[in-house]
Amino acid sequence: MFVRISSLALAALLVSGCANNSPVLGSKNISYGDTKAVETVTNEFGSTDLQMIAESMTRSLAQSGILQGRPVVQVYDVKNKTSEYIDTREITTSIKTQLMKTGAARFASDNNAMDSQVDQLKLQNQSGLYKKSTVAKTGNMIAAKYRLEGSISSIVKRSSDYKDVFYKFSLQLIDVESGLAEWMDEKEIRKTTER
């Protein structure tokens, strides 16, 4: 009888153990949230601001009609003119990704990735490690028709009761050959905190 109960208990343990295929590790106070939900934890630059800027700029540029024929664009990092740390590379990456998804433009290696591009070409062409028929030829990179660059600035006002932060994001598309700005837009965000 004892052996039979033990066998049943063991079987129940095995079945219950197998039912939970993905264990949860860590704190019970942590949960996933909606990445598109409005985030208002502080009045500093946050994920909602980044998403609003990227969506607004992408929509404006794609609808401008300037990107006819999927031109090649070189993207420069957004200049941070605020008093706080903002990962401006994430802003440009989001804009670039959304534009790529629309199919409106193609992108040349940006100023940060150019060193890696040149290193790879040198490695393939000068190391002797690669089969000649598979080596990428030098002198075939496609030059950008446009340069996309921008900046983010802020004005911060404080009183004993309030803190007001005004962000202004500016972006422009410049024709590399002529130097003319072909498109420009701005996105403004205001965040106010009552103390």
PDB file of C-alpha atoms in Angstrom:
ATOM      1  CA  MET A   1       0.000   0.000   0.000  1.00  0.00           C
ATOM      2  CA  PHE A   2       2.833   2.386   0.940  1.00  0.00           C
ATOM      3  CA  VAL A   3       4.555   1.687  -2.374  1.00  0.00           C
ATOM      4  CA  ARG A   4       1.340   2.409  -4.274  1.00  0.00           C
ATOM      5  CA  ILE A   5       0.787   5.784  -2.483  1.00  0.00           C
ATOM      6  CA  SER A   6       4.429   6.714  -3.044  1.00  0.00           C
ATOM      7  CA  SER A   7       4.119   5.870  -6.718  1.00  0.00           C
ATOM      8  CA  LEU A   8       0.987   8.010  -7.025  1.00  0.00           C
ATOM      9  CA  ALA A   9       2.653  10.908  -5.168  1.00  0.00           C
ATOM     10  CA  LEU A  10       5.712  10.637  -7.385  1.00  0.00           C
ATOM     11  CA  ALA A  11       3.563  10.602 -10.525  1.00  0.00           C
ATOM     12  CA  ALA A  12       1.647  13.676  -9.321  1.00  0.00           C
ATOM     13  CA  LEU A  13       4.907  15.497  -8.639  1.00  0.00           C
ATOM     14  CA  LEU A  14       6.254  14.639 -12.076  1.00  0.00           C
ATOM     15  CA  VAL A  15       3.059  15.766 -13.822  1.00  0.00           C
ATOM     16  CA  SER A  16       2.895  19.054 -11.906  1.00  0.00           C
ATOM     17  CA  GLY A  17       6.597  19.648 -12.481  1.00  0.00           C
ATOM     18  CA  CYS A  18       6.249  19.090 -16.218  1.00  0.00           C
ATOM     19  CA  ALA A  19       3.199  21.355 -16.520  1.00  0.00           C
ATOM     20  CA  ASN A  20       5.224  24.508 -15.857  1.00  0.00           C
ATOM     21  CA  ASN A  21       7.648  24.593 -18.804  1.00  0.00           C
ATOM     22  CA  SER A  22       8.821  28.189 -18.302  1.00  0.00           C
ATOM     23  CA  PRO A  23       9.715  29.017 -14.731  1.00  0.00           C
ATOM     24  CA  VAL A  24       9.712  32.632 -13.572  1.00  0.00           C
ATOM     25  CA  LEU A  25      12.875  33.785 -11.875  1.00  0.00           C
ATOM     26  CA  GLY A  26      13.352  36.939  -9.842  1.00  0.00           C
ATOM     27  CA  SER A  27      11.229  39.344  -7.878  1.00  0.00           C
ATOM     28  CA  LYS A  28       7.452  39.167  -7.761  1.00  0.00           C
ATOM     29  CA  ASN A  29       7.320  43.006  -7.810  1.00  0.00           C
ATOM     30  CA  ILE A  30       8.545  43.229 -11.408  1.00  0.00           C
ATOM     31  CA  SER A  31       6.224  42.944 -14.369  1.00  0.00           C
ATOM     32  CA  TYR A  32       6.206  43.676 -18.079  1.00  0.00           C
ATOM     33  CA  GLY A  33       4.480  46.812 -19.270  1.00  0.00           C
ATOM     34  CA  ASP A  34       3.089  48.099 -22.539  1.00  0.00           C
ATOM     35  CA  THR A  35       5.992  49.693 -24.455  1.00  0.00           C
ATOM     36  CA  LYS A  36       3.536  52.058 -26.170  1.00  0.00           C
ATOM     37  CA  ALA A  37       1.891  53.214 -22.922  1.00  0.00           C
ATOM     38  CA  VAL A  38       2.431  56.851 -21.973  1.00  0.00           C
ATOM     39  CA  GLU A  39       5.287  56.988 -19.481  1.00  0.00           C
ATOM     40  CA  THR A  40       5.110  59.851 -16.974  1.00  0.00           C
ATOM     41  CA  VAL A  41       7.382  58.692 -14.171  1.00  0.00           C
ATOM     42  CA  THR A  42       9.359  61.974 -14.237  1.00  0.00           C
ATOM     43  CA  ASN A  43       9.415  65.089 -16.387  1.00  0.00           C
ATOM     44  CA  GLU A  44      12.800  64.150 -17.812  1.00  0.00           C
ATOM     45  CA  PHE A  45      13.129  62.868 -21.384  1.00  0.00           C
ATOM     46  CA  GLY A  46      11.641  59.374 -21.567  1.00  0.00           C
ATOM     47  CA  SER A  47      10.506  56.552 -23.816  1.00  0.00           C
ATOM     48  CA  THR A  48       7.206  58.208 -24.739  1.00  0.00           C
ATOM     49  CA  ASP A  49       9.075  61.344 -25.845  1.00  0.00           C
ATOM     50  CA  LEU A  50      11.436  59.282 -27.993  1.00  0.00           C
ATOM     51  CA  GLN A  51       8.525  57.430 -29.603  1.00  0.00           C
ATOM     52  CA  MET A  52       6.550  60.631 -30.263  1.00  0.00           C
ATOM     53  CA  ILE A  53       9.553  62.326 -31.866  1.00  0.00           C
ATOM     54  CA  ALA A  54      10.467  59.345 -34.049  1.00  0.00           C
ATOM     55  CA  GLU A  55       6.891  58.794 -35.223  1.00  0.00           C
ATOM     56  CA  SER A  56       6.261  62.496 -35.912  1.00  0.00           C
ATOM     57  CA  MET A  57       9.506  63.015 -37.850  1.00  0.00           C
ATOM     58  CA  THR A  58       9.189  59.786 -39.821  1.00  0.00           C
ATOM     59  CA  ARG A  59       5.608  60.570 -40.844  1.00  0.00           C
ATOM     60  CA  SER A  60       6.495  64.152 -41.827  1.00  0.00           C
ATOM     61  CA  LEU A  61       9.535  63.172 -43.886  1.00  0.00           C
ATOM     62  CA  ALA A  62       7.834  60.206 -45.583  1.00  0.00           C
ATOM     63  CA  GLN A  63       4.825  62.362 -46.524  1.00  0.00           C
ATOM     64  CA  SER A  64       6.950  65.274 -47.787  1.00  0.00           C
ATOM     65  CA  GLY A  65       7.530  63.605 -51.162  1.00  0.00           C
ATOM     66  CA  ILE A  66      11.242  64.484 -51.121  1.00  0.00           C
ATOM     67  CA  LEU A  67      12.277  60.826 -50.824  1.00  0.00           C
ATOM     68  CA  GLN A  68      11.074  59.841 -54.312  1.00  0.00           C
ATOM     69  CA  GLY A  69      12.950  56.845 -55.719  1.00  0.00           C
ATOM     70  CA  ARG A  70      14.320  55.652 -52.344  1.00  0.00           C
ATOM     71  CA  PRO A  71      17.417  57.911 -52.229  1.00  0.00           C
ATOM     72  CA  VAL A  72      20.451  57.056 -50.124  1.00  0.00           C
ATOM     73  CA  VAL A  73      20.569  59.011 -46.865  1.00  0.00           C
ATOM     74  CA  GLN A  74      23.406  59.333 -44.371  1.00  0.00           C
ATOM     75  CA  VAL A  75      22.203  59.838 -40.805  1.00  0.00           C
ATOM     76  CA  TYR A  76      24.162  61.870 -38.279  1.00  0.00           C
ATOM     77  CA  ASP A  77      23.579  61.562 -34.550  1.00  0.00           C
ATOM     78  CA  VAL A  78      21.218  64.121 -33.077  1.00  0.00           C
ATOM     79  CA  LYS A  79      23.056  66.810 -31.094  1.00  0.00           C
ATOM     80  CA  ASN A  80      22.013  66.983 -27.452  1.00  0.00           C
ATOM     81  CA  LYS A  81      21.721  70.648 -26.423  1.00  0.00           C
ATOM     82  CA  THR A  82      19.851  69.899 -23.196  1.00  0.00           C
ATOM     83  CA  SER A  83      21.236  69.882 -19.669  1.00  0.00           C
ATOM     84  CA  GLU A  84      20.343  66.208 -19.168  1.00  0.00           C
ATOM     85  CA  TYR A  85      21.790  63.006 -20.559  1.00  0.00           C
ATOM     86  CA  ILE A  86      19.765  61.812 -23.543  1.00  0.00           C
ATOM     87  CA  ASP A  87      20.882  58.874 -25.668  1.00  0.00           C
ATOM     88  CA  THR A  88      20.377  60.707 -28.958  1.00  0.00           C
ATOM     89  CA  ARG A  89      21.648  57.713 -30.921  1.00  0.00           C
ATOM     90  CA  GLU A  90      18.427  55.940 -29.972  1.00  0.00           C
ATOM     91  CA  ILE A  91      16.389  58.794 -31.459  1.00  0.00           C
ATOM     92  CA  THR A  92      18.223  58.592 -34.780  1.00  0.00           C
ATOM     93  CA  THR A  93      18.092  54.801 -34.775  1.00  0.00           C
ATOM     94  CA  SER A  94      14.318  54.880 -34.238  1.00  0.00           C
ATOM     95  CA  ILE A  95      13.807  57.405 -37.049  1.00  0.00           C
ATOM     96  CA  LYS A  96      16.081  55.426 -39.358  1.00  0.00           C
ATOM     97  CA  THR A  97      14.330  52.135 -38.527  1.00  0.00           C
ATOM     98  CA  GLN A  98      10.862  53.564 -39.117  1.00  0.00           C
ATOM     99  CA  LEU A  99      11.920  55.150 -42.422  1.00  0.00           C
ATOM    100  CA  MET A 100      13.472  51.857 -43.493  1.00  0.00           C
ATOM    101  CA  LYS A 101      10.196  50.057 -42.716  1.00  0.00           C
ATOM    102  CA  THR A 102       8.255  52.486 -44.928  1.00  0.00           C
ATOM    103  CA  GLY A 103      10.634  51.740 -47.803  1.00  0.00           C
ATOM    104  CA  ALA A 104      11.081  55.484 -48.389  1.00  0.00           C
ATOM    105  CA  ALA A 105      14.878  55.547 -48.207  1.00  0.00           C
ATOM    106  CA  ARG A 106      18.067  53.517 -48.125  1.00  0.00           C
ATOM    107  CA  PHE A 107      20.836  54.316 -45.692  1.00  0.00           C
ATOM    108  CA  ALA A 108      24.575  54.644 -46.151  1.00  0.00           C
ATOM    109  CA  SER A 109      26.919  53.741 -43.315  1.00  0.00           C
ATOM    110  CA  ASP A 110      26.558  56.525 -40.809  1.00  0.00           C
ATOM    111  CA  ASN A 111      29.478  58.479 -39.424  1.00  0.00           C
ATOM    112  CA  ASN A 112      29.900  56.008 -36.535  1.00  0.00           C
ATOM    113  CA  ALA A 113      29.677  52.844 -38.651  1.00  0.00           C
ATOM    114  CA  MET A 114      31.988  54.046 -41.439  1.00  0.00           C
ATOM    115  CA  ASP A 115      35.122  52.857 -39.631  1.00  0.00           C
ATOM    116  CA  SER A 116      33.667  49.342 -39.376  1.00  0.00           C
ATOM    117  CA  GLN A 117      32.729  49.418 -43.073  1.00  0.00           C
ATOM    118  CA  VAL A 118      36.249  50.465 -44.103  1.00  0.00           C
ATOM    119  CA  ASP A 119      37.830  47.874 -41.778  1.00  0.00           C
ATOM    120  CA  GLN A 120      35.708  45.097 -43.333  1.00  0.00           C
ATOM    121  CA  LEU A 121      36.660  46.145 -46.871  1.00  0.00           C
ATOM    122  CA  LYS A 122      40.366  46.207 -45.927  1.00  0.00           C
ATOM    123  CA  LEU A 123      40.098  42.818 -44.238  1.00  0.00           C
ATOM    124  CA  GLN A 124      38.485  41.240 -47.290  1.00  0.00           C
ATOM    125  CA  ASN A 125      40.783  42.862 -49.842  1.00  0.00           C
ATOM    126  CA  GLN A 126      44.156  42.916 -48.088  1.00  0.00           C
ATOM    127  CA  SER A 127      44.281  39.908 -45.765  1.00  0.00           C
ATOM    128  CA  GLY A 128      44.365  37.170 -48.397  1.00  0.00           C
ATOM    129  CA  LEU A 129      41.958  35.143 -46.266  1.00  0.00           C
ATOM    130  CA  TYR A 130      38.973  35.240 -48.594  1.00  0.00           C
ATOM    131  CA  LYS A 131      38.142  33.583 -51.886  1.00  0.00           C
ATOM    132  CA  LYS A 132      38.601  36.296 -54.563  1.00  0.00           C
ATOM    133  CA  SER A 133      35.208  35.684 -56.173  1.00  0.00           C
ATOM    134  CA  THR A 134      33.467  36.488 -52.857  1.00  0.00           C
ATOM    135  CA  VAL A 135      35.446  39.586 -51.880  1.00  0.00           C
ATOM    136  CA  ALA A 136      33.545  42.897 -51.806  1.00  0.00           C
ATOM    137  CA  LYS A 137      35.244  45.282 -54.220  1.00  0.00           C
ATOM    138  CA  THR A 138      36.481  48.654 -53.047  1.00  0.00           C
ATOM    139  CA  GLY A 139      35.200  51.754 -54.779  1.00  0.00           C
ATOM    140  CA  ASN A 140      31.625  50.492 -55.029  1.00  0.00           C
ATOM    141  CA  MET A 141      30.041  52.042 -51.949  1.00  0.00           C
ATOM    142  CA  ILE A 142      27.024  54.197 -52.793  1.00  0.00           C
ATOM    143  CA  ALA A 143      27.372  57.850 -51.816  1.00  0.00           C
ATOM    144  CA  ALA A 144      24.514  59.538 -49.982  1.00  0.00           C
ATOM    145  CA  LYS A 145      22.294  62.003 -51.812  1.00  0.00           C
ATOM    146  CA  TYR A 146      21.036  63.459 -48.528  1.00  0.00           C
ATOM    147  CA  ARG A 147      22.324  64.036 -45.012  1.00  0.00           C
ATOM    148  CA  LEU A 148      19.842  63.829 -42.110  1.00  0.00           C
ATOM    149  CA  GLU A 149      20.820  65.736 -38.977  1.00  0.00           C
ATOM    150  CA  GLY A 150      19.124  67.318 -36.013  1.00  0.00           C
ATOM    151  CA  SER A 151      19.254  68.547 -32.461  1.00  0.00           C
ATOM    152  CA  ILE A 152      17.265  68.467 -29.259  1.00  0.00           C
ATOM    153  CA  SER A 153      17.208  71.390 -26.841  1.00  0.00           C
ATOM    154  CA  SER A 154      15.297  72.184 -23.684  1.00  0.00           C
ATOM    155  CA  ILE A 155      14.176  75.101 -21.565  1.00  0.00           C
ATOM    156  CA  VAL A 156      13.648  74.339 -17.878  1.00  0.00           C
ATOM    157  CA  LYS A 157      11.644  76.676 -15.611  1.00  0.00           C
ATOM    158  CA  ARG A 158      11.158  76.179 -11.884  1.00  0.00           C
ATOM    159  CA  SER A 159       9.114  77.805  -9.181  1.00  0.00           C
ATOM    160  CA  SER A 160       8.362  76.723  -5.638  1.00  0.00           C
ATOM    161  CA  ASP A 161       5.287  74.840  -6.906  1.00  0.00           C
ATOM    162  CA  TYR A 162       6.115  73.745 -10.459  1.00  0.00           C
ATOM    163  CA  LYS A 163       8.838  72.462 -12.748  1.00  0.00           C
ATOM    164  CA  ASP A 164       8.237  72.969 -16.446  1.00  0.00           C
ATOM    165  CA  VAL A 165      10.431  71.358 -19.125  1.00  0.00           C
ATOM    166  CA  PHE A 166      10.019  72.346 -22.761  1.00  0.00           C
ATOM    167  CA  TYR A 167      11.788  70.148 -25.338  1.00  0.00           C
ATOM    168  CA  LYS A 168      12.277  71.144 -28.955  1.00  0.00           C
ATOM    169  CA  PHE A 169      13.458  68.572 -31.479  1.00  0.00           C
ATOM    170  CA  SER A 170      14.572  69.800 -34.910  1.00  0.00           C
ATOM    171  CA  LEU A 171      15.492  67.645 -37.895  1.00  0.00           C
ATOM    172  CA  GLN A 172      16.565  68.562 -41.404  1.00  0.00           C
ATOM    173  CA  LEU A 173      17.364  66.773 -44.643  1.00  0.00           C
ATOM    174  CA  ILE A 174      20.191  68.404 -46.608  1.00  0.00           C
ATOM    175  CA  ASP A 175      21.126  67.729 -50.237  1.00  0.00           C
ATOM    176  CA  VAL A 176      24.811  66.726 -50.057  1.00  0.00           C
ATOM    177  CA  GLU A 177      25.717  68.111 -53.482  1.00  0.00           C
ATOM    178  CA  SER A 178      23.985  71.494 -53.267  1.00  0.00           C
ATOM    179  CA  GLY A 179      24.075  71.992 -49.497  1.00  0.00           C
ATOM    180  CA  LEU A 180      20.427  73.041 -49.600  1.00  0.00           C
ATOM    181  CA  ALA A 181      18.010  72.025 -46.852  1.00  0.00           C
ATOM    182  CA  GLU A 182      15.256  70.140 -48.696  1.00  0.00           C
ATOM    183  CA  TRP A 183      13.067  69.359 -45.688  1.00  0.00           C
ATOM    184  CA  MET A 184      12.845  70.505 -42.070  1.00  0.00           C
ATOM    185  CA  ASP A 185      10.473  69.840 -39.192  1.00  0.00           C
ATOM    186  CA  GLU A 186      10.210  70.313 -35.447  1.00  0.00           C
ATOM    187  CA  LYS A 187       8.465  68.496 -32.610  1.00  0.00           C
ATOM    188  CA  GLU A 188       7.770  70.261 -29.323  1.00  0.00           C
ATOM    189  CA  ILE A 189       7.023  68.540 -26.015  1.00  0.00           C
ATOM    190  CA  ARG A 190       6.124  70.221 -22.702  1.00  0.00           C
ATOM    191  CA  LYS A 191       6.165  68.384 -19.374  1.00  0.00           C
ATOM    192  CA  THR A 192       5.031  70.036 -16.152  1.00  0.00           C
ATOM    193  CA  THR A 193       5.360  68.654 -12.631  1.00  0.00           C
ATOM    194  CA  GLU A 194       3.534  70.028  -9.612  1.00  0.00           C
ATOM    195  CA  ARG A 195       5.575  69.738  -6.452  1.00  0.00           C
TER     196      ARG A 195
END
